[in-house]
Short mmCIF file of C-alpha atoms and ligand atoms in Angstrom, two decimals:
data_model
loop_
_atom_site.label_atom_id
_atom_site.label_comp_id
_atom_site.label_asym_id
_atom_site.label_seq_id
_atom_site.Cartn_x
_atom_site.Cartn_y
_atom_site.Cartn_z
CA MET A 1177 -102.14 191.03 50.75
CA THR A 1178 -103.67 194.45 51.35
CA ILE A 1179 -103.56 196.25 54.66
CA ILE A 1180 -106.44 198.69 55.11
CA ASN A 1181 -106.07 201.48 57.64
CA ASN A 1182 -108.89 202.54 59.95
CA ALA A 1183 -111.39 199.81 59.00
CA SER A 1184 -114.82 199.28 60.54
CA LEU A 1185 -115.23 195.85 62.15
CA LYS A 1186 -119.05 196.01 62.05
CA PRO A 1187 -119.35 193.39 59.25
CA PHE A 1188 -116.94 191.07 61.04
CA ASN A 1189 -118.64 190.60 64.44
CA THR A 1190 -122.05 188.97 64.86
CA PHE A 1191 -122.97 191.49 67.58
CA GLY A 1192 -122.78 194.12 64.81
CA ILE A 1193 -120.75 196.55 66.94
CA ASP A 1194 -119.25 199.42 64.97
CA ALA A 1195 -115.73 199.47 66.41
CA ASN A 1196 -112.71 200.42 64.31
CA ALA A 1197 -109.47 198.57 63.68
CA GLN A 1198 -106.30 200.64 63.45
CA SER A 1199 -105.54 198.44 60.42
CA TYR A 1200 -107.05 195.29 58.91
CA CYS A 1201 -105.82 192.50 56.67
CA ASP A 1202 -107.71 189.57 55.15
CA ILE A 1203 -105.63 186.37 55.30
CA SER A 1204 -106.49 183.70 52.74
CA SER A 1205 -103.40 181.44 52.76
CA ILE A 1206 -101.12 179.90 55.36
CA GLU A 1207 -98.11 181.37 53.56
CA ALA A 1208 -99.61 184.86 53.78
CA LEU A 1209 -100.29 184.30 57.47
CA LYS A 1210 -96.70 183.19 58.11
CA ASP A 1211 -95.32 186.15 56.14
CA ILE A 1212 -97.37 188.74 57.93
CA LEU A 1213 -96.64 187.25 61.36
CA LYS A 1214 -92.93 187.45 60.55
CA ALA A 1215 -93.10 190.96 59.11
CA GLN A 1216 -95.33 192.44 61.82
CA HIS A 1217 -93.65 190.56 64.64
CA SER A 1218 -93.12 193.51 66.97
CA LYS A 1219 -96.45 195.23 66.30
CA PRO A 1220 -99.67 194.56 68.23
CA LEU A 1221 -101.82 191.99 66.41
CA PHE A 1222 -105.43 190.95 66.90
CA PHE A 1223 -106.76 187.69 65.44
CA LEU A 1224 -110.29 187.61 64.15
CA GLY A 1225 -112.20 184.48 63.11
CA GLY A 1226 -115.97 184.37 62.67
CA GLY A 1227 -116.43 187.21 65.18
CA SER A 1228 -119.26 185.26 66.79
CA ASN A 1229 -117.99 185.11 70.35
CA MET A 1230 -116.81 188.59 71.17
CA LEU A 1231 -118.11 191.93 72.34
CA LEU A 1232 -116.08 194.89 71.11
CA THR A 1233 -116.18 197.58 73.80
CA LYS A 1234 -113.51 199.75 72.18
CA ASP A 1235 -111.57 200.36 68.98
CA ILE A 1236 -108.76 197.90 68.30
CA GLU A 1237 -105.38 199.61 68.39
CA ALA A 1238 -103.70 196.80 66.47
CA LEU A 1239 -103.43 195.15 63.07
CA VAL A 1240 -106.49 192.91 62.82
CA LEU A 1241 -105.79 189.68 60.94
CA HIS A 1242 -109.00 188.18 59.61
CA ILE A 1243 -108.37 184.44 59.27
CA ASN A 1244 -110.17 183.60 56.05
CA LEU A 1245 -108.56 180.26 55.06
CA LYS A 1246 -110.96 178.14 52.97
CA GLY A 1247 -111.28 174.49 51.97
CA ILE A 1248 -112.90 171.21 53.00
CA GLU A 1249 -111.43 167.79 52.17
CA VAL A 1250 -111.67 164.15 53.17
CA VAL A 1251 -108.33 163.14 54.69
CA SER A 1252 -109.00 159.44 55.24
CA GLU A 1253 -111.91 157.04 55.47
CA THR A 1254 -112.91 153.52 56.35
CA GLU A 1255 -116.16 151.79 55.53
CA ASP A 1256 -117.83 153.34 58.59
CA THR A 1257 -115.98 156.54 59.45
CA VAL A 1258 -114.35 159.49 57.76
CA ILE A 1259 -111.89 162.18 58.81
CA VAL A 1260 -112.75 165.53 57.28
CA LYS A 1261 -110.36 168.48 57.34
CA ALA A 1262 -111.86 171.95 57.23
CA MET A 1263 -109.89 175.18 57.05
CA ALA A 1264 -110.31 177.75 59.82
CA GLY A 1265 -112.18 180.34 57.75
CA GLU A 1266 -115.01 178.02 56.67
CA ASN A 1267 -118.36 178.99 58.17
CA TRP A 1268 -119.35 176.39 60.78
CA HIS A 1269 -122.97 175.94 59.68
CA ASN A 1270 -122.05 175.70 55.97
CA PHE A 1271 -119.63 172.95 56.98
CA VAL A 1272 -122.41 171.13 58.89
CA LEU A 1273 -124.60 171.33 55.77
CA TRP A 1274 -121.74 169.98 53.61
CA CYS A 1275 -121.39 167.02 55.99
CA LEU A 1276 -125.13 166.36 55.91
CA GLN A 1277 -125.10 166.42 52.09
CA HIS A 1278 -122.37 163.75 52.19
CA ASN A 1279 -124.29 161.88 54.91
CA TYR A 1280 -121.47 162.29 57.44
CA GLY A 1281 -122.87 162.16 60.97
CA GLY A 1282 -121.81 163.57 64.35
CA ILE A 1283 -122.35 167.32 64.15
CA GLU A 1284 -126.04 167.52 63.19
CA ASN A 1285 -126.90 168.71 66.75
CA LEU A 1286 -124.47 171.59 66.23
CA SER A 1287 -126.44 172.97 63.26
CA LEU A 1288 -126.78 176.74 62.96
CA ILE A 1289 -124.14 177.66 65.55
CA PRO A 1290 -122.68 180.96 64.37
CA GLY A 1291 -118.94 181.32 63.79
CA ASN A 1292 -116.15 179.64 61.89
CA ILE A 1293 -114.37 176.29 62.02
CA GLY A 1294 -111.20 177.82 63.48
CA THR A 1295 -112.90 179.18 66.56
CA ALA A 1296 -115.01 176.08 67.27
CA PRO A 1297 -112.28 174.31 69.29
CA ILE A 1298 -111.35 177.44 71.27
CA GLN A 1299 -114.61 177.40 73.20
CA ASN A 1300 -115.49 173.76 72.47
CA ILE A 1301 -118.84 174.75 70.95
CA GLY A 1302 -121.79 172.71 72.13
CA ALA A 1303 -125.55 172.35 71.88
CA TYR A 1304 -128.30 169.80 72.45
CA GLY A 1305 -126.15 167.19 74.16
CA VAL A 1306 -123.16 167.33 71.78
CA GLU A 1307 -119.87 169.18 72.04
CA LEU A 1308 -117.17 169.65 69.42
CA LYS A 1309 -114.82 167.47 71.49
CA ASP A 1310 -117.08 164.44 70.80
CA VAL A 1311 -116.01 164.44 67.12
CA PHE A 1312 -112.73 166.33 67.34
CA SER A 1313 -109.72 164.42 66.01
CA SER A 1314 -106.99 167.11 65.77
CA CYS A 1315 -106.27 170.64 64.69
CA GLU A 1316 -103.34 172.45 63.17
CA ALA A 1317 -102.23 175.80 64.50
CA ILE A 1318 -99.48 178.31 63.77
CA ASN A 1319 -97.23 179.45 66.57
CA VAL A 1320 -97.43 183.25 66.54
CA GLU A 1321 -93.84 183.64 67.82
CA ASN A 1322 -91.95 181.39 65.43
CA GLN A 1323 -94.53 180.61 62.69
CA THR A 1324 -94.19 176.82 62.94
CA LEU A 1325 -97.24 174.63 62.39
CA LYS A 1326 -98.15 172.33 65.26
CA THR A 1327 -100.72 169.52 65.40
CA PHE A 1328 -102.84 169.34 68.55
CA LEU A 1329 -104.50 165.99 69.25
CA LYS A 1330 -107.64 165.80 71.38
CA PRO A 1331 -105.84 165.16 74.71
CA ASP A 1332 -103.60 168.20 74.05
CA CYS A 1333 -106.60 170.53 73.96
CA ASN A 1334 -107.88 170.18 77.57
CA PHE A 1335 -111.48 170.47 76.41
CA GLY A 1336 -114.10 171.31 79.04
CA TYR A 1337 -117.52 172.99 79.14
CA ARG A 1338 -116.97 175.94 76.74
CA GLU A 1339 -113.25 175.66 77.53
CA SER A 1340 -109.97 174.58 75.95
CA ILE A 1341 -106.23 175.17 76.27
CA PHE A 1342 -106.56 177.85 73.55
CA LYS A 1343 -108.63 179.98 75.95
CA GLN A 1344 -106.38 179.24 78.92
CA ASP A 1345 -102.64 178.39 78.98
CA LEU A 1346 -102.06 179.03 75.26
CA LYS A 1347 -104.29 182.09 74.91
CA GLY A 1348 -102.94 184.27 72.09
CA ASP A 1349 -100.02 181.92 71.36
CA TYR A 1350 -101.47 179.99 68.41
CA ILE A 1351 -103.75 180.62 65.46
CA ILE A 1352 -105.80 177.57 64.50
CA THR A 1353 -105.55 177.04 60.74
CA SER A 1354 -107.58 173.84 60.26
CA VAL A 1355 -109.58 171.25 62.20
CA ASN A 1356 -109.94 167.49 61.56
CA LEU A 1357 -113.18 165.88 62.68
CA GLN A 1358 -113.98 162.18 62.82
CA LEU A 1359 -117.51 161.58 61.57
CA THR A 1360 -119.65 158.52 60.86
CA LYS A 1361 -120.64 157.25 57.41
CA THR A 1362 -122.89 154.47 58.68
CA ASN A 1363 -124.49 153.53 62.02
CA HIS A 1364 -124.89 157.19 62.94
CA HIS A 1365 -125.06 157.68 66.68
CA LEU A 1366 -128.09 159.98 67.04
CA ARG A 1367 -128.34 162.13 70.17
CA ILE A 1368 -132.03 162.90 70.48
CA ASP A 1369 -132.71 162.57 74.23
CA TYR A 1370 -132.60 166.33 74.68
CA GLY A 1371 -136.24 167.21 75.46
CA ALA A 1372 -136.66 169.90 72.84
CA ILE A 1373 -135.32 167.65 70.04
CA LYS A 1374 -137.65 164.81 71.01
CA ASN A 1375 -140.64 167.17 71.00
CA GLU A 1376 -139.67 168.75 67.70
CA LEU A 1377 -139.28 165.34 66.00
CA GLU A 1378 -142.69 164.34 67.37
CA ASP A 1379 -144.20 167.57 66.02
CA LEU A 1380 -142.63 166.82 62.63
CA GLN A 1381 -144.08 163.27 62.96
CA ILE A 1382 -140.70 161.68 62.36
CA GLU A 1383 -140.32 158.26 63.98
CA ASN A 1384 -137.00 157.00 62.62
CA PRO A 1385 -134.97 160.16 62.25
CA THR A 1386 -131.95 160.53 59.98
CA ILE A 1387 -129.09 162.89 60.77
CA GLN A 1388 -130.71 165.31 58.32
CA ASP A 1389 -133.97 165.16 60.33
CA VAL A 1390 -132.11 165.86 63.59
CA SER A 1391 -130.46 168.87 61.96
CA LYS A 1392 -133.88 170.08 60.77
CA ALA A 1393 -135.25 169.76 64.32
CA VAL A 1394 -132.28 171.64 65.81
CA ILE A 1395 -132.62 174.40 63.22
CA ALA A 1396 -136.33 174.75 64.06
CA ILE A 1397 -135.60 174.92 67.81
CA ARG A 1398 -132.83 177.46 67.37
CA HIS A 1399 -135.00 179.60 65.07
CA SER A 1400 -137.75 179.64 67.69
CA LYS A 1401 -135.48 180.66 70.59
CA LEU A 1402 -132.34 182.33 69.33
CA PRO A 1403 -132.13 185.52 67.29
CA ASP A 1404 -130.51 185.33 63.84
CA PRO A 1405 -127.36 187.51 63.98
CA LYS A 1406 -128.11 188.67 60.42
CA GLU A 1407 -131.29 190.27 61.75
CA ILE A 1408 -130.48 191.13 65.38
CA GLY A 1409 -126.86 191.41 66.49
CA ASN A 1410 -125.88 188.86 69.17
CA SER A 1411 -123.22 186.40 70.21
CA GLY A 1412 -125.39 183.47 71.29
CA SER A 1413 -125.18 182.67 75.00
CA PHE A 1414 -123.57 185.67 76.63
CA PHE A 1415 -122.99 183.82 79.90
CA LYS A 1416 -121.97 180.28 80.81
CA ASN A 1417 -124.32 178.16 82.86
CA PRO A 1418 -122.82 178.28 86.37
CA ILE A 1419 -121.75 175.09 88.10
CA VAL A 1420 -122.49 175.34 91.84
CA THR A 1421 -121.99 173.13 94.88
CA ALA A 1422 -124.81 170.90 96.13
CA ALA A 1423 -125.10 173.17 99.20
CA THR A 1424 -125.51 176.32 97.09
CA PHE A 1425 -128.13 174.57 94.97
CA LYS A 1426 -130.00 173.40 98.09
CA ALA A 1427 -130.15 177.00 99.31
CA LEU A 1428 -131.49 178.09 95.90
CA GLU A 1429 -134.07 175.30 95.86
CA ALA A 1430 -135.28 176.25 99.36
CA ASN A 1431 -136.43 179.60 97.94
CA PHE A 1432 -137.26 178.53 94.39
CA ALA A 1433 -138.64 175.02 94.24
CA ASP A 1434 -138.89 175.25 90.44
CA ALA A 1435 -135.15 175.89 89.90
CA PRO A 1436 -134.00 173.69 86.98
CA SER A 1437 -130.66 171.89 87.23
CA TYR A 1438 -128.41 169.23 85.71
CA VAL A 1439 -126.16 167.05 87.83
CA VAL A 1440 -122.52 167.31 86.68
CA SER A 1441 -120.92 165.26 89.48
CA GLU A 1442 -121.64 164.38 93.11
CA ASP A 1443 -121.01 167.92 94.33
CA GLU A 1444 -121.44 169.89 91.11
CA ILE A 1445 -124.77 171.08 89.79
CA LYS A 1446 -125.27 173.13 86.64
CA VAL A 1447 -128.00 175.76 86.84
CA PRO A 1448 -129.29 177.36 83.61
CA ALA A 1449 -128.15 180.99 83.67
CA GLY A 1450 -131.11 181.78 81.40
CA TRP A 1451 -133.47 180.80 84.22
CA LEU A 1452 -131.59 182.91 86.81
CA ILE A 1453 -131.61 185.93 84.49
CA GLU A 1454 -135.31 185.49 83.72
CA LYS A 1455 -136.12 185.18 87.46
CA ALA A 1456 -134.09 188.35 88.04
CA GLY A 1457 -136.55 190.11 85.72
CA PHE A 1458 -134.28 190.85 82.76
CA LYS A 1459 -135.83 188.63 80.06
CA GLY A 1460 -137.06 190.76 77.16
CA LYS A 1461 -135.88 194.01 78.79
CA ARG A 1462 -134.87 196.60 76.22
CA PHE A 1463 -132.73 199.68 76.85
CA LYS A 1464 -132.56 201.93 73.78
CA ASP A 1465 -130.69 199.92 71.15
CA TYR A 1466 -129.77 196.89 73.22
CA GLY A 1467 -131.29 194.43 75.65
CA VAL A 1468 -132.00 190.85 76.71
CA HIS A 1469 -133.62 188.57 74.13
CA ASP A 1470 -137.30 187.93 74.84
CA LYS A 1471 -137.19 184.18 74.11
CA GLN A 1472 -133.85 183.22 75.70
CA ALA A 1473 -132.56 185.33 78.59
CA LEU A 1474 -129.01 184.05 78.11
CA VAL A 1475 -128.67 186.09 74.93
CA LEU A 1476 -127.93 189.82 74.90
CA VAL A 1477 -128.84 191.64 71.71
CA ASN A 1478 -127.96 194.73 69.68
CA TYR A 1479 -131.08 196.10 67.99
CA GLY A 1480 -129.12 198.49 65.77
CA ASN A 1481 -126.38 200.86 66.77
CA ALA A 1482 -125.64 199.85 70.35
CA LYS A 1483 -122.19 200.48 71.77
CA GLY A 1484 -120.27 197.49 73.11
CA LYS A 1485 -119.65 199.48 76.30
CA ASP A 1486 -123.39 199.74 76.97
CA ILE A 1487 -123.99 196.03 76.43
CA PHE A 1488 -121.08 195.28 78.76
CA LYS A 1489 -122.61 197.54 81.44
CA LEU A 1490 -125.89 195.66 81.10
CA ALA A 1491 -124.00 192.35 81.44
CA GLN A 1492 -122.38 193.60 84.65
CA LEU A 1493 -125.73 194.72 86.03
CA ILE A 1494 -127.15 191.25 85.29
CA GLN A 1495 -124.17 189.56 86.99
CA LYS A 1496 -124.51 191.78 90.07
CA THR A 1497 -128.27 191.25 90.34
CA VAL A 1498 -127.99 187.46 89.95
CA LYS A 1499 -125.26 187.42 92.63
CA ARG A 1500 -127.39 189.52 95.00
CA LEU A 1501 -130.60 187.53 94.50
CA PHE A 1502 -129.25 183.98 94.30
CA ASN A 1503 -125.67 184.20 95.60
CA ILE A 1504 -124.50 182.65 92.31
CA THR A 1505 -121.75 184.08 90.12
CA ILE A 1506 -122.33 183.90 86.38
CA GLU A 1507 -119.33 184.28 84.09
CA THR A 1508 -119.39 185.64 80.57
CA GLU A 1509 -118.98 183.12 77.78
CA VAL A 1510 -118.33 185.86 75.25
CA ASN A 1511 -114.85 187.43 75.12
CA ILE A 1512 -114.99 191.05 76.20
CA ILE A 1513 -112.53 193.06 74.13
N1 EPU B 1357 -134.42 178.92 80.80
C1 EPU B 1357 -135.30 179.84 81.33
N2 EPU B 1357 -135.42 181.06 80.74
C2 EPU B 1357 -134.72 181.42 79.65
C3 EPU B 1357 -133.82 180.47 79.09
C4 EPU B 1357 -133.68 179.24 79.69
O1 EPU B 1357 -135.97 179.57 82.33
O2 EPU B 1357 -134.89 182.54 79.18
C5 EPU B 1357 -134.28 177.60 81.44
C6 EPU B 1357 -135.36 176.61 81.07
O3 EPU B 1357 -135.72 175.94 82.26
C7 EPU B 1357 -134.67 175.59 80.18
C8 EPU B 1357 -133.24 175.67 80.66
O4 EPU B 1357 -133.06 177.02 81.10
O5 EPU B 1357 -135.19 174.34 80.34
C9 EPU B 1357 -132.24 175.37 79.57
O6 EPU B 1357 -132.48 176.21 78.47
P1 EPU B 1357 -131.96 175.85 76.99
O7 EPU B 1357 -132.33 174.47 76.66
O8 EPU B 1357 -132.38 176.94 76.07
O9 EPU B 1357 -130.39 175.83 77.15
P2 EPU B 1357 -129.38 176.78 77.90
O10 EPU B 1357 -128.75 176.03 79.01
O11 EPU B 1357 -130.01 178.08 78.23
C10 EPU B 1357 -127.33 175.96 76.48
C11 EPU B 1357 -126.21 176.53 75.66
C12 EPU B 1357 -126.73 176.99 74.29
C13 EPU B 1357 -127.32 175.78 73.59
C14 EPU B 1357 -128.44 175.21 74.47
C15 EPU B 1357 -129.01 173.93 73.91
C16 EPU B 1357 -124.67 177.46 77.28
C17 EPU B 1357 -124.05 178.69 77.85
N3 EPU B 1357 -125.61 177.65 76.35
O12 EPU B 1357 -128.27 177.00 76.75
O13 EPU B 1357 -125.60 177.43 73.55
O14 EPU B 1357 -127.84 176.13 72.31
O15 EPU B 1357 -127.92 174.87 75.79
O16 EPU B 1357 -128.10 172.89 74.07
O17 EPU B 1357 -124.29 176.37 77.66
C18 EPU B 1357 -124.30 179.27 72.79
O18 EPU B 1357 -123.36 178.76 73.40
O19 EPU B 1357 -124.18 180.34 72.16
C19 EPU B 1357 -125.62 178.63 72.86
C20 EPU B 1357 -126.69 179.18 72.32
#
């Protein structure tokens, strides 16, 4: 276990922000993680997974522990279903591809989401009508205080829209080390009602899609709308889609008859933040080395050497403008560090 002093975190965050860590350590075993937590108990620690959901606005005055635990294994199976355990440091999309190779279904709609297995439950990743919680069975996590391993079952996690207990009540208390997902081996339950998937499958002239076809369609859609972090730094959706009351939505609709929406419950309506930001005139806007993506206004981008501080200022300007124009508050989905 090597601790490096004054390390750049640029390679470890998908926004590609060049912030420094006071010190940095790559963690590749649970034993090493336990040891370092015990040894560094009183010092400030910062846990880093795939770095795909954070904006670094400053240097990290702490020991950064990069959770790099690897491994994928089948834990149990029946004729129709399988429980697969993946370690926290596995790349999410590589894991999706592994499942598709084995013909395990359930996460094909979540193809190409950046980040690692260990961070997927924290924000209950979701796309194209599927959320992690739909296939989540359990996860194991280490208690930072006393280094004991605890299993969290689905009901323990309080999953919601881009939410979980790990972002709320237990924030900073546990490090997720592995996740167990329950997937299908036969009778895959395809979720293809999402408009863009339907259209993409039609374009590909696929009538009876397999899970591999659905993944292909999702990958094509994401490529057409979302920037590849390897080419342009970003953290996916920077904001959450706001959920407003029916009255607020009525007021919005009175001025903008074309406002898109999804009904969440009787008095809760989700409005796409991307639409609000586009209407506010920010889509495709570029300021020096950073800006708003031209094909999806929900995504802020780093074109090269942008500072996290500048991107954060832009996010605040967007929030203020959306509030002023539509009287709707949009919250960041990305963690601002
Ligand atoms: N829209 C615009 N302009 C834009 C973007 C979107 O008008 O620039 C409107 C369109 O009317 C469109 C609607 O917003 O029909 C919805 O857009 P889209 O299908 O692209 O989805 P989204 O609500 O903007 C969410 C997730 C994405 C996920 C997609 C697909 C959140 C915060 N984001 O975006 O997740 O890929 O649905 O399911 O819920 C991520 O979390 O990083 C992410 C990319």
